mmCIF file of C-alpha atoms in Angstrom:
data_model
loop_
_atom_site.group_PDB
_atom_site.id
_atom_site.type_symbol
_atom_site.label_atom_id
_atom_site.label_comp_id
_atom_site.label_asym_id
_atom_site.label_seq_id
_atom_site.Cartn_x
_atom_site.Cartn_y
_atom_site.Cartn_z
ATOM 1 C CA MET A 25 -2.671 7.297 -17.468
ATOM 2 C CA SER A 26 0.856 8.333 -16.487
ATOM 3 C CA ASP A 27 3.547 8.967 -19.066
ATOM 4 C CA ASP A 28 6.450 8.814 -16.586
ATOM 5 C CA GLY A 29 5.801 5.273 -15.372
ATOM 6 C CA GLN A 30 4.297 6.167 -12.006
ATOM 7 C CA TYR A 31 0.867 5.093 -10.843
ATOM 8 C CA TRP A 32 -1.094 5.468 -7.629
ATOM 9 C CA PHE A 33 -4.104 3.712 -6.145
ATOM 10 C CA CYS A 34 -6.825 6.141 -5.069
ATOM 11 C CA LEU A 35 -8.366 5.122 -1.742
ATOM 12 C CA LYS A 36 -11.297 7.431 -2.342
ATOM 13 C CA HIS A 37 -12.346 6.105 -5.759
ATOM 14 C CA HIS A 38 -10.675 2.652 -5.693
ATOM 15 C CA THR A 39 -9.064 3.283 -9.065
ATOM 16 C CA VAL A 40 -5.550 3.500 -10.479
ATOM 17 C CA GLU A 41 -4.430 7.046 -11.234
ATOM 18 C CA GLY A 42 -1.519 8.711 -12.949
ATOM 19 C CA GLU A 43 0.384 11.795 -11.797
ATOM 20 C CA GLU A 44 -2.703 13.975 -12.056
ATOM 21 C CA GLY A 45 -5.152 12.493 -9.604
ATOM 22 C CA CYS A 46 -6.539 12.891 -6.135
ATOM 23 C CA ARG A 47 -4.512 14.438 -3.342
ATOM 24 C CA SER A 48 -1.602 12.449 -1.930
ATOM 25 C CA ALA A 49 -3.353 11.787 1.379
ATOM 26 C CA ASP A 50 -5.980 9.770 -0.523
ATOM 27 C CA ARG A 51 -3.515 7.644 -2.519
ATOM 28 C CA LEU A 52 -1.065 4.762 -2.131
ATOM 29 C CA GLY A 53 2.075 4.713 -4.233
ATOM 30 C CA PRO A 54 3.797 5.462 -6.438
ATOM 31 C CA TYR A 55 4.041 2.129 -8.240
ATOM 32 C CA ALA A 56 5.993 1.380 -11.409
ATOM 33 C CA THR A 57 3.058 -0.191 -13.245
ATOM 34 C CA SER A 58 -0.692 0.108 -13.369
ATOM 35 C CA ALA A 59 -0.972 -3.586 -12.428
ATOM 36 C CA GLU A 60 1.089 -3.057 -9.260
ATOM 37 C CA ALA A 61 -1.032 -0.061 -8.296
ATOM 38 C CA SER A 62 -4.235 -2.059 -8.796
ATOM 39 C CA ARG A 63 -2.988 -4.523 -6.137
ATOM 40 C CA ALA A 64 -2.155 -1.817 -3.587
ATOM 41 C CA LEU A 65 -4.814 -2.806 -1.047
ATOM 42 C CA GLU A 66 -3.968 -6.508 -1.345
ATOM 43 C CA LYS A 67 -0.271 -5.752 -0.892
ATOM 44 C CA ALA A 68 -0.969 -3.589 2.171
ATOM 45 C CA GLU A 69 -3.065 -6.384 3.681
ATOM 46 C CA GLU A 70 -0.292 -8.928 3.003
ATOM 47 C CA ARG A 71 2.301 -6.678 4.654
ATOM 48 C CA ASN A 72 0.072 -6.039 7.657
ATOM 49 C CA GLU A 73 -0.394 -9.786 8.117
ATOM 50 C CA GLU A 74 3.379 -10.336 7.894
ATOM 51 C CA TRP A 75 4.041 -7.625 10.464
ATOM 52 C CA ASP A 76 1.291 -8.861 12.785
ATOM 53 C CA SER A 77 2.861 -12.335 12.679
ATOM 54 C CA ASP A 78 6.455 -11.164 13.151
ATOM 55 C CA PRO A 79 7.619 -12.149 16.660
ATOM 56 C CA ARG A 80 10.098 -9.243 16.701
ATOM 57 C CA TRP A 81 7.153 -6.811 16.630
ATOM 58 C CA ASN A 82 4.496 -8.789 18.468
ATOM 59 C CA ASP A 83 3.583 -6.816 21.626
ATOM 60 C CA ASP A 84 1.340 -9.641 22.849
ATOM 61 C CA VAL A 85 4.296 -11.936 23.600
ATOM 62 C CA VAL A 86 5.314 -11.910 27.249
ATOM 63 C CA GLU A 87 9.028 -12.390 27.835
ATOM 64 C CA ASP A 88 10.359 -14.298 30.859
#
């Protein structure tokens, strides 16, 4: 995998990659461990849900 402790999740192949992998536009990361990289899509979904539920960034709320 990666000998420098950096891993990416490839959006094209849905696999964890090391330094030598698909182009940056097709990857999420870098992550410190392979396990973290394997959860990249789950983590992105969790963050999106947090941001969608954050009242400071909710455009649907009408202020008085």
